[in-house]
Tab-separated table of N, CA and C in Angstrom:
chain	number	residue	atom	x	y	z
A	1	MET	N	98.792	91.199	41.149
A	1	MET	CA	97.643	91.203	40.782
A	1	MET	C	96.728	91.692	41.525
A	2	ILE	N	95.778	92.367	40.736
A	2	ILE	CA	94.415	93.399	41.381
A	2	ILE	C	93.363	92.593	41.205
A	3	ILE	N	92.352	92.306	42.531
A	3	ILE	CA	91.695	91.625	42.544
A	3	ILE	C	90.262	92.560	42.360
A	4	SER	N	89.517	91.808	41.620
A	4	SER	CA	88.380	92.441	41.200
A	4	SER	C	87.286	93.015	42.130
A	5	GLY	N	86.564	94.051	42.005
A	5	GLY	CA	85.516	94.304	42.995
A	5	GLY	C	84.506	93.078	43.423
A	6	LEU	N	84.000	92.604	42.345
A	6	LEU	CA	83.223	91.316	42.127
A	6	LEU	C	83.811	90.431	43.250
A	7	ASP	N	84.987	90.171	42.877
A	7	ASP	CA	85.852	88.935	43.546
A	7	ASP	C	85.578	89.367	45.021
A	8	ILE	N	86.120	90.354	45.536
A	8	ILE	CA	86.175	91.039	46.684
A	8	ILE	C	84.805	90.778	47.259
A	9	VAL	N	83.827	91.506	46.733
A	9	VAL	CA	82.478	91.134	47.336
A	9	VAL	C	82.146	89.408	47.460
A	10	SER	N	82.569	88.866	46.093
A	10	SER	CA	81.530	87.356	46.411
A	10	SER	C	82.967	86.670	47.553
A	11	ARG	N	83.944	86.818	47.761
A	11	ARG	CA	84.763	86.272	49.041
A	11	ARG	C	84.427	86.982	50.003
A	12	GLN	N	83.846	88.050	50.343
A	12	GLN	CA	83.599	88.853	51.459
A	12	GLN	C	84.469	89.189	52.116
A	13	LEU	N	85.881	89.582	51.252
A	13	LEU	CA	86.749	90.291	51.598
A	13	LEU	C	86.332	91.633	52.501
A	14	VAL	N	85.555	92.193	52.203
A	14	VAL	CA	84.981	93.674	52.634
A	14	VAL	C	83.486	92.987	52.995
A	15	ARG	N	83.197	93.323	54.573
A	15	ARG	CA	82.223	93.025	55.128
A	15	ARG	C	80.971	94.447	55.425
A	16	ASN	N	80.283	94.167	56.046
A	16	ASN	CA	79.025	95.274	56.322
A	16	ASN	C	78.801	96.336	55.395
A	17	LEU	N	79.007	95.852	54.161
A	17	LEU	CA	78.743	96.811	53.040
A	17	LEU	C	77.246	97.309	53.476
A	18	ARG	N	77.138	98.457	52.892
A	18	ARG	CA	75.849	99.406	52.812
A	18	ARG	C	75.022	98.707	51.747
A	19	ASN	N	75.551	98.486	50.367
A	19	ASN	CA	74.862	98.113	49.321
A	19	ASN	C	75.991	97.530	48.380
A	20	ALA	N	75.873	96.537	48.442
A	20	ALA	CA	77.169	95.720	47.388
A	20	ALA	C	77.099	95.978	45.799
A	21	THR	N	75.671	96.311	45.621
A	21	THR	CA	75.903	96.944	44.026
A	21	THR	C	76.223	97.955	43.686
A	22	HIS	N	76.031	99.444	44.611
A	22	HIS	CA	76.487	100.659	44.769
A	22	HIS	C	77.962	100.650	45.074
A	23	GLN	N	78.415	99.886	45.842
A	23	GLN	CA	79.800	99.899	46.627
A	23	GLN	C	80.759	99.041	45.580
A	24	GLN	N	80.369	98.062	44.937
A	24	GLN	CA	81.356	96.977	43.989
A	24	GLN	C	81.860	98.082	42.657
A	25	GLN	N	83.028	97.998	42.477
A	25	GLN	CA	83.842	98.820	41.686
A	25	GLN	C	84.497	97.871	40.944
A	26	PRO	N	85.080	98.219	39.699
A	26	PRO	CA	85.748	97.316	38.697
A	26	PRO	C	87.026	96.773	39.737
A	27	CYS	N	87.832	97.584	39.868
A	27	CYS	CA	89.004	97.421	40.748
A	27	CYS	C	89.047	97.212	42.240
A	28	GLY	N	87.919	97.783	42.773
A	28	GLY	CA	87.790	97.496	44.022
A	28	GLY	C	86.163	97.699	44.797
A	29	VAL	N	86.303	97.873	46.236
A	29	VAL	CA	85.067	98.132	46.819
A	29	VAL	C	84.832	99.610	47.540
A	30	ASP	N	83.878	100.552	47.489
A	30	ASP	CA	83.956	101.589	48.410
A	30	ASP	C	83.697	101.550	49.815
A	31	LEU	N	84.310	102.148	50.263
A	31	LEU	CA	84.257	102.403	51.909
A	31	LEU	C	83.367	103.547	52.318
A	32	THR	N	82.296	103.442	53.164
A	32	THR	CA	81.621	104.535	53.487
A	32	THR	C	81.573	105.334	54.607
A	33	LEU	N	81.117	106.164	55.235
A	33	LEU	CA	81.478	107.042	56.389
A	33	LEU	C	80.669	106.622	57.504
A	34	ARG	N	81.062	106.055	58.621
A	34	ARG	CA	80.313	105.748	59.758
A	34	ARG	C	80.225	107.078	60.867
A	35	GLN	N	81.679	107.139	61.085
A	35	GLN	CA	81.852	108.514	62.076
A	35	GLN	C	83.063	109.062	62.113
A	36	ILE	N	83.102	110.382	62.236
A	36	ILE	CA	84.396	111.312	62.334
A	36	ILE	C	84.673	111.430	63.826
A	37	SER	N	86.055	111.292	64.011
A	37	SER	CA	86.399	112.273	65.225
A	37	SER	C	87.371	113.083	64.879
A	38	GLN	N	87.794	113.858	66.059
A	38	GLN	CA	88.830	115.037	66.102
A	38	GLN	C	89.706	114.552	67.443
A	39	TRP	N	91.029	114.674	67.264
A	39	TRP	CA	91.843	114.288	68.038
A	39	TRP	C	92.137	115.587	69.464
A	40	THR	N	92.071	114.767	70.846
A	40	THR	CA	91.847	115.662	71.689
A	40	THR	C	93.080	115.331	72.713
A	41	SER	N	94.061	114.861	72.514
A	41	SER	CA	95.360	114.754	72.674
A	41	SER	C	96.818	114.467	71.860
A	42	PRO	N	97.883	114.557	72.457
A	42	PRO	CA	98.680	113.798	71.727
A	42	PRO	C	99.308	112.398	71.541
A	43	ALA	N	99.689	111.816	70.737
A	43	ALA	CA	100.161	110.603	70.651
A	43	ALA	C	101.652	110.161	71.005
A	44	ILE	N	101.970	109.143	71.468
A	44	ILE	CA	103.078	108.968	71.264
A	44	ILE	C	103.428	107.611	70.695
A	45	ILE	N	104.458	107.632	69.721
A	45	ILE	CA	105.031	106.463	68.695
A	45	ILE	C	106.442	106.497	68.976
A	46	ASP	N	106.731	105.016	69.211
A	46	ASP	CA	108.247	104.976	69.719
A	46	ASP	C	108.631	103.580	68.710
A	47	PHE	N	109.448	102.761	68.751
A	47	PHE	CA	110.481	101.833	67.965
A	47	PHE	C	109.373	100.419	68.179
A	48	ASP	N	109.535	100.090	69.210
A	48	ASP	CA	108.830	98.662	69.853
A	48	ASP	C	107.712	98.982	70.631
A	49	ASN	N	107.051	100.098	70.468
A	49	ASN	CA	105.803	100.077	71.266
A	49	ASN	C	105.712	100.118	73.060
A	50	THR	N	106.900	100.009	73.182
A	50	THR	CA	107.374	100.080	74.766
A	50	THR	C	106.357	101.368	75.647
A	51	PHE	N	106.252	102.746	74.675
A	51	PHE	CA	105.822	103.876	75.277
A	51	PHE	C	104.541	104.148	74.520
A	52	ARG	N	104.153	103.253	73.562
A	52	ARG	CA	103.030	103.793	72.793
A	52	ARG	C	101.983	104.092	73.432
A	53	ARG	N	101.219	105.358	72.573
A	53	ARG	CA	100.061	105.547	73.545
A	53	ARG	C	99.166	106.129	72.344
A	54	SER	N	98.104	105.875	72.052
A	54	SER	CA	97.168	106.364	70.738
A	54	SER	C	96.557	107.776	71.216
A	55	ALA	N	96.699	108.706	70.676
A	55	ALA	CA	95.870	110.155	70.586
A	55	ALA	C	94.444	109.523	71.226
A	56	LYS	N	94.166	110.375	72.119
A	56	LYS	CA	92.607	110.551	72.751
A	56	LYS	C	91.699	110.874	71.333
A	57	THR	N	91.012	110.721	71.106
A	57	THR	CA	89.676	111.256	70.231
A	57	THR	C	88.344	111.916	70.796
A	58	SER	N	87.770	112.455	70.278
A	58	SER	CA	86.206	112.503	70.466
A	58	SER	C	85.447	112.607	69.390
A	59	ILE	N	84.270	111.738	69.511
A	59	ILE	CA	83.606	111.676	68.189
A	59	ILE	C	82.292	112.714	68.283
A	60	LEU	N	82.697	113.095	66.657
A	60	LEU	CA	81.822	114.392	66.467
A	60	LEU	C	80.325	114.038	66.239
A	61	THR	N	79.147	114.492	66.016
A	61	THR	CA	77.961	113.930	65.835
A	61	THR	C	77.469	114.741	64.685
A	62	PHE	N	76.596	113.856	63.887
A	62	PHE	CA	75.726	114.304	62.697
A	62	PHE	C	74.365	115.405	63.218
A	63	HIS	N	74.190	115.893	62.186
A	63	HIS	CA	73.206	116.950	62.704
A	63	HIS	C	71.804	115.816	62.818
A	64	PRO	N	70.903	116.005	63.670
A	64	PRO	CA	70.280	115.026	64.187
A	64	PRO	C	69.146	115.306	62.794
A	65	THR	N	69.003	115.695	62.251
A	65	THR	CA	67.484	115.648	61.118
A	65	THR	C	68.188	115.067	59.910
A	66	ASN	N	69.355	115.740	59.215
A	66	ASN	CA	69.531	115.288	58.023
A	66	ASN	C	70.863	114.736	57.825
A	67	ASN	N	71.464	114.433	59.139
A	67	ASN	CA	72.531	113.244	59.120
A	67	ASN	C	73.603	113.741	58.498
A	68	THR	N	73.830	115.045	58.417
A	68	THR	CA	75.455	115.470	57.861
A	68	THR	C	76.167	116.223	59.141
A	69	ILE	N	77.173	116.375	58.517
A	69	ILE	CA	78.223	116.844	59.474
A	69	ILE	C	78.849	118.000	58.599
A	70	THR	N	79.222	119.196	59.215
A	70	THR	CA	80.247	120.131	58.515
A	70	THR	C	81.489	120.106	58.797
A	71	LEU	N	82.386	120.032	58.132
A	71	LEU	CA	83.722	120.164	58.572
A	71	LEU	C	84.603	121.286	58.205
A	72	GLN	N	85.084	121.773	59.016
A	72	GLN	CA	86.232	122.984	58.602
A	72	GLN	C	87.282	122.522	58.217
A	73	PRO	N	88.292	123.487	57.676
A	73	PRO	CA	89.814	122.940	57.455
A	73	PRO	C	90.136	122.161	58.460
A	74	GLY	N	90.897	121.100	57.944
A	74	GLY	CA	91.802	120.408	59.333
A	74	GLY	C	91.691	119.119	58.930
A	75	ALA	N	92.215	118.441	60.324
A	75	ALA	CA	92.230	117.005	59.910
A	75	ALA	C	91.445	116.398	60.717
A	76	TYR	N	90.788	115.042	60.316
A	76	TYR	CA	89.737	114.103	61.187
A	76	TYR	C	90.486	112.736	61.246
A	77	LEU	N	89.842	111.796	61.993
A	77	LEU	CA	89.928	110.493	62.136
A	77	LEU	C	88.339	110.019	61.337
A	78	VAL	N	88.592	109.440	60.375
A	78	VAL	CA	87.370	108.486	60.150
A	78	VAL	C	87.224	107.143	60.105
A	79	ASP	N	85.997	106.413	60.781
A	79	ASP	CA	85.881	105.225	60.838
A	79	ASP	C	84.636	104.984	59.609
A	80	PHE	N	85.163	103.702	59.197
A	80	PHE	CA	84.334	103.405	57.694
A	80	PHE	C	83.231	102.488	58.525
A	81	ASN	N	81.971	102.071	57.753
A	81	ASN	CA	81.026	101.119	57.937
A	81	ASN	C	81.855	100.003	58.315
A	82	GLU	N	82.518	99.620	56.901
A	82	GLU	CA	82.895	98.319	56.565
A	82	GLU	C	84.259	97.692	57.266
A	83	THR	N	84.233	96.292	57.605
A	83	THR	CA	85.211	95.798	58.050
A	83	THR	C	85.882	94.881	56.816
A	84	VAL	N	87.143	94.561	57.246
A	84	VAL	CA	87.992	93.357	56.341
A	84	VAL	C	88.064	92.277	57.088
A	85	LYS	N	88.591	91.399	56.250
A	85	LYS	CA	89.222	90.158	56.689
A	85	LYS	C	90.259	89.822	55.540
A	86	ILE	N	91.060	90.254	55.644
A	86	ILE	CA	92.523	90.439	54.216
A	86	ILE	C	93.302	89.253	54.434
A	87	PRO	N	93.059	88.197	53.048
A	87	PRO	CA	93.702	87.253	53.287
A	87	PRO	C	95.168	87.074	53.417
A	88	ARG	N	95.804	85.975	53.857
A	88	ARG	CA	97.457	86.003	54.012
A	88	ARG	C	98.232	86.089	52.873
A	89	ASN	N	97.618	86.161	51.663
A	89	ASN	CA	98.302	85.989	50.696
A	89	ASN	C	97.881	87.499	49.572
A	90	CYS	N	97.235	88.227	50.524
A	90	CYS	CA	97.305	89.611	49.894
A	90	CYS	C	96.890	91.043	50.921
A	91	MET	N	97.119	91.990	49.969
A	91	MET	CA	97.467	93.163	50.909
A	91	MET	C	96.491	94.114	50.199
A	92	GLY	N	95.733	95.462	51.402
A	92	GLY	CA	94.902	96.076	50.782
A	92	GLY	C	95.383	97.625	50.917
A	93	SER	N	95.094	98.686	49.981
A	93	SER	CA	95.393	99.910	49.792
A	93	SER	C	93.970	100.292	49.804
A	94	VAL	N	94.092	101.949	50.154
A	94	VAL	CA	92.833	102.386	50.341
A	94	VAL	C	93.219	103.926	49.358
A	95	PHE	N	92.370	104.587	48.688
A	95	PHE	CA	92.162	105.615	47.810
A	95	PHE	C	91.287	106.337	48.178
A	96	PRO	N	91.178	107.852	48.104
A	96	PRO	CA	90.139	108.411	47.774
A	96	PRO	C	89.259	108.443	46.683
A	97	ARG	N	88.097	108.768	46.899
A	97	ARG	CA	87.342	108.922	45.653
A	97	ARG	C	87.290	110.052	44.994
A	98	SER	N	87.362	110.002	43.897
A	98	SER	CA	87.755	111.376	43.241
A	98	SER	C	86.960	112.722	43.559
A	99	SER	N	85.464	112.446	43.585
A	99	SER	CA	84.466	113.224	44.096
A	99	SER	C	85.124	113.849	45.803
A	100	LEU	N	86.134	113.601	46.130
A	100	LEU	CA	86.589	113.834	47.523
A	100	LEU	C	87.716	115.214	47.183
A	101	TRP	N	88.848	114.529	46.378
A	101	TRP	CA	89.978	115.581	46.180
A	101	TRP	C	89.411	116.689	44.827
A	102	ARG	N	88.416	116.321	44.074
A	102	ARG	CA	87.984	117.498	43.444
A	102	ARG	C	87.208	118.669	44.376
A	103	SER	N	86.849	117.947	45.367
A	103	SER	CA	86.040	119.318	46.452
A	103	SER	C	87.294	119.781	47.359
A	104	GLY	N	88.562	119.215	47.231
A	104	GLY	CA	89.481	119.945	48.309
A	104	GLY	C	89.772	119.305	49.566
A	105	VAL	N	89.252	117.695	49.644
A	105	VAL	CA	89.202	116.865	50.731
A	105	VAL	C	90.172	115.609	50.343
A	106	SER	N	90.679	115.229	51.163
A	106	SER	CA	91.832	114.135	50.944
A	106	SER	C	91.686	113.206	52.060
A	107	VAL	N	91.868	111.765	51.538
A	107	VAL	CA	91.880	110.880	52.469
A	107	VAL	C	93.592	109.687	52.329
A	108	GLN	N	93.802	109.538	53.635
A	108	GLN	CA	94.902	108.758	53.534
A	108	GLN	C	94.798	107.585	54.605
A	109	ALA	N	95.595	106.644	54.227
A	109	ALA	CA	95.860	105.258	54.981
A	109	ALA	C	96.807	104.782	55.151
A	110	GLY	N	96.825	103.677	55.980
A	110	GLY	CA	98.107	102.906	55.799
A	110	GLY	C	98.093	101.734	54.620
A	111	VAL	N	98.966	101.086	54.419
A	111	VAL	CA	98.665	99.938	54.138
A	111	VAL	C	98.155	98.737	54.752
A	112	VAL	N	97.339	98.057	54.450
A	112	VAL	CA	96.358	97.163	55.247
A	112	VAL	C	97.102	95.622	55.005
A	113	ASP	N	97.793	95.499	55.954
A	113	ASP	CA	98.438	94.048	56.078
A	113	ASP	C	97.854	92.770	55.699
A	114	ALA	N	98.489	91.776	55.045
A	114	ALA	CA	98.016	90.519	55.015
A	114	ALA	C	97.538	89.837	56.336
A	115	GLY	N	96.171	89.657	56.060
A	115	GLY	CA	96.155	88.587	57.795
A	115	GLY	C	95.343	89.564	58.569
A	116	TYR	N	95.173	90.834	58.629
A	116	TYR	CA	94.414	91.974	59.105
A	116	TYR	C	92.995	91.634	59.428
A	117	GLU	N	92.050	91.780	60.093
A	117	GLU	CA	90.512	91.709	60.203
A	117	GLU	C	90.237	92.356	61.252
A	118	GLY	N	89.473	93.220	60.674
A	118	GLY	CA	88.509	94.119	61.597
A	118	GLY	C	88.194	95.623	60.979
A	119	ALA	N	87.976	96.756	62.034
A	119	ALA	CA	87.916	97.872	61.522
A	119	ALA	C	88.704	98.496	60.679
A	120	MET	N	88.163	99.279	59.690
A	120	MET	CA	88.628	100.162	58.759
A	120	MET	C	89.057	102.056	59.234
A	121	GLY	N	89.649	102.328	58.946
A	121	GLY	CA	89.061	104.109	59.066
A	121	GLY	C	90.992	104.629	58.541
A	122	ALA	N	90.678	106.070	58.244
A	122	ALA	CA	91.727	106.971	57.365
A	122	ALA	C	91.826	108.059	57.783
A	123	LEU	N	92.728	108.615	57.575
A	123	LEU	CA	92.982	110.620	57.896
A	123	LEU	C	91.909	111.053	57.067
A	124	LEU	N	91.452	112.028	57.078
A	124	LEU	CA	90.631	112.836	56.209
A	124	LEU	C	91.069	114.203	56.290
A	125	GLU	N	91.345	114.894	55.180
A	125	GLU	CA	92.009	116.270	55.488
A	125	GLU	C	91.213	117.213	54.678
A	126	VAL	N	90.439	118.042	55.424
A	126	VAL	CA	89.699	118.977	54.758
A	126	VAL	C	90.488	120.426	53.999
A	127	LYS	N	90.765	120.626	53.163
A	127	LYS	CA	91.976	121.488	52.533
A	127	LYS	C	91.077	122.986	51.866
A	128	ASN	N	89.909	122.411	51.313
A	128	ASN	CA	88.971	123.381	50.786
A	128	ASN	C	88.885	124.450	52.221
A	129	PRO	N	88.712	126.017	51.671
A	129	PRO	CA	88.923	126.723	52.589
A	129	PRO	C	87.600	126.943	53.412
A	130	PHE	N	86.632	126.559	52.684
A	130	PHE	CA	85.340	126.601	52.926
A	130	PHE	C	84.791	125.443	53.615
A	131	GLY	N	85.371	124.364	53.949
A	131	GLY	CA	85.062	123.333	54.544
A	131	GLY	C	84.273	121.975	53.455
A	132	VAL	N	83.701	121.409	54.102
A	132	VAL	CA	83.015	120.347	53.325
A	132	VAL	C	81.782	119.666	54.394
A	133	VAL	N	80.602	119.238	53.704
A	133	VAL	CA	79.868	118.693	54.397
A	133	VAL	C	79.408	117.459	53.891
A	134	LEU	N	79.425	116.412	54.612
A	134	LEU	CA	79.129	115.214	54.279
A	134	LEU	C	78.298	114.745	55.376
A	135	HIS	N	77.574	113.643	54.377
A	135	HIS	CA	76.300	112.896	54.659
A	135	HIS	C	76.657	111.672	55.515
A	136	LYS	N	76.213	111.084	56.313
A	136	LYS	CA	76.609	109.589	56.804
A	136	LYS	C	76.185	108.493	56.279
A	137	ASP	N	77.198	107.539	56.012
A	137	ASP	CA	77.054	106.662	54.772
A	137	ASP	C	77.909	107.042	53.322
A	138	ALA	N	78.478	108.565	53.692
A	138	ALA	CA	78.608	109.013	52.360
A	138	ALA	C	80.097	108.161	51.662
A	139	LYS	N	80.207	108.126	50.323
A	139	LYS	CA	81.444	106.866	50.101
A	139	LYS	C	82.281	107.978	49.642
A	140	LEU	N	83.447	107.430	50.421
A	140	LEU	CA	84.414	108.316	50.691
A	140	LEU	C	85.921	107.901	50.294
A	141	ALA	N	86.237	106.624	50.220
A	141	ALA	CA	87.211	106.121	49.686
A	141	ALA	C	87.267	104.872	48.862
A	142	GLN	N	88.174	104.128	48.506
A	142	GLN	CA	87.974	102.855	47.731
A	142	GLN	C	89.156	102.029	48.120
A	143	ILE	N	88.545	100.932	48.784
A	143	ILE	CA	89.722	99.712	49.042
A	143	ILE	C	90.055	98.839	48.140
A	144	ILE	N	91.449	98.404	47.466
A	144	ILE	CA	91.633	97.596	46.475
A	144	ILE	C	92.725	96.606	47.071
A	145	PHE	N	92.512	95.366	46.583
A	145	PHE	CA	93.498	94.261	47.308
A	145	PHE	C	94.407	93.678	46.346
A	146	GLU	N	95.595	93.431	46.415
A	146	GLU	CA	96.704	93.232	45.632
A	146	GLU	C	97.017	91.745	46.191
A	147	GLN	N	96.939	91.060	45.066
A	147	GLN	CA	97.655	89.303	45.724
A	147	GLN	C	98.780	89.254	45.629
A	148	MET	N	99.395	88.663	46.332
A	148	MET	CA	101.089	88.710	46.639
A	148	MET	C	101.359	87.353	45.979
A	149	GLU	N	102.792	87.134	46.077
A	149	GLU	CA	103.526	85.798	45.398
A	149	GLU	C	102.785	85.024	46.287
A	150	LYS	N	103.148	84.670	47.373
A	150	LYS	CA	102.624	83.806	47.964
A	150	LYS	C	102.133	84.221	49.641
A	151	GLU	N	101.503	83.194	50.266
A	151	GLU	CA	101.125	83.589	51.972
A	151	GLU	C	102.121	83.771	52.718
A	152	VAL	N	102.022	84.621	53.529
A	152	VAL	CA	102.792	84.896	54.660
A	152	VAL	C	101.808	84.879	56.057
A	153	GLU	N	102.932	85.032	57.023
A	153	GLU	CA	102.441	84.766	58.531
A	153	GLU	C	101.223	85.566	58.634
A	154	GLY	N	101.134	86.805	58.160
A	154	GLY	CA	99.994	87.567	58.571
A	154	GLY	C	100.148	88.284	59.864
A	155	TYR	N	99.137	89.804	59.737
A	155	TYR	CA	99.197	90.441	60.654
A	155	TYR	C	98.741	90.004	62.082
A	156	SER	N	99.189	90.293	63.019
A	156	SER	CA	98.941	90.099	64.511
A	156	SER	C	99.242	91.173	65.756
A	157	GLY	N	99.063	92.397	65.299
A	157	GLY	CA	99.658	93.422	65.986
A	157	GLY	C	98.218	93.766	66.807
A	158	VAL	N	98.369	95.244	67.662
A	158	VAL	CA	97.358	95.667	68.574
A	158	VAL	C	95.935	95.954	67.924
A	159	TYR	N	96.084	96.048	66.443
A	159	TYR	CA	94.883	96.571	65.940
A	159	TYR	C	93.804	95.434	65.305
A	160	GLN	N	94.468	94.222	65.575
A	160	GLN	CA	94.367	93.084	65.103
A	160	GLN	C	92.414	92.709	65.757
A	161	ALA	N	91.229	92.722	64.939
A	161	ALA	CA	89.886	92.102	65.471
A	161	ALA	C	89.504	93.544	66.087
A	162	SER	N	89.880	94.739	65.761
A	162	SER	CA	89.250	96.236	66.302
A	162	SER	C	88.152	96.601	65.784
A	163	THR	N	87.361	97.278	66.862
A	163	THR	CA	86.094	97.566	66.145
A	163	THR	C	85.966	99.064	65.708
A	164	SER	N	87.270	99.706	65.804
A	164	SER	CA	87.308	100.905	65.742
A	164	SER	C	88.882	101.538	65.394
A	165	SER	N	88.916	102.350	64.285
A	165	SER	CA	90.387	103.011	63.816
A	165	SER	C	91.099	103.494	64.983
A	166	VAL	N	90.568	104.019	66.090
A	166	VAL	CA	91.871	104.406	67.100
A	166	VAL	C	92.283	103.336	68.160
A	167	GLY	N	91.549	102.014	67.994
A	167	GLY	CA	92.468	101.245	68.713
A	167	GLY	C	91.664	101.207	70.196
A	168	VAL	N	92.389	100.566	70.831
A	168	VAL	CA	91.510	100.036	72.091
A	168	VAL	C	92.100	101.181	73.167
A	169	ASP	N	92.943	102.086	73.137
A	169	ASP	CA	93.129	103.309	74.218
A	169	ASP	C	92.961	104.763	73.437
A	170	GLY	N	92.311	105.041	72.471
A	170	GLY	CA	92.056	105.982	71.906
A	170	GLY	C	90.716	106.701	71.991
A	171	ALA	N	89.759	105.909	72.213
A	171	ALA	CA	88.115	106.231	71.959
A	171	ALA	C	87.706	106.888	72.959
A	172	LYS	N	86.987	107.853	73.127
A	172	LYS	CA	86.189	108.479	73.730
A	172	LYS	C	85.045	109.102	73.390
A	173	LYS	N	83.832	108.967	73.979
A	173	LYS	CA	82.676	109.095	72.970
A	173	LYS	C	82.249	110.664	73.423
A	174	ALA	N	81.500	111.502	72.411
A	174	ALA	CA	81.380	112.801	72.517
A	174	ALA	C	80.425	113.007	73.727
């Protein structure tokens, strides 16, 4: 069962909303742009996190007078303004807003596990050969919540209670 946007907002499953009225949708809640980063090193991914190392990132800056950022074709890391608190009987999925893919831009994110609480981020890919201009706080994606049959133990990984989508070892200010 999909939880309505109204219920998501009233249950405060998504927090730090810029404007609940504008972000609440019939099937979910819009996520807005807080910052954009680019990768500056490789990552290491293994089976049991013995050798795991997040890729380093560098935060890109918005234009100081109009709060925009121009992105050329490529892959970027997006941090959203909003944070989530996923109940242990739900999971979240993030989808791009249609205005993005109509402009040659995509957003991808993994499953947001039951029990996860913290920052939200995604991969943003600019495929438009002319790039894209994004305003700070632009609505980029929508999160939906699906209720599961029963409550589960819940997420307890390294990103729990994180304040950034890169985790503890990938962040670096520009």
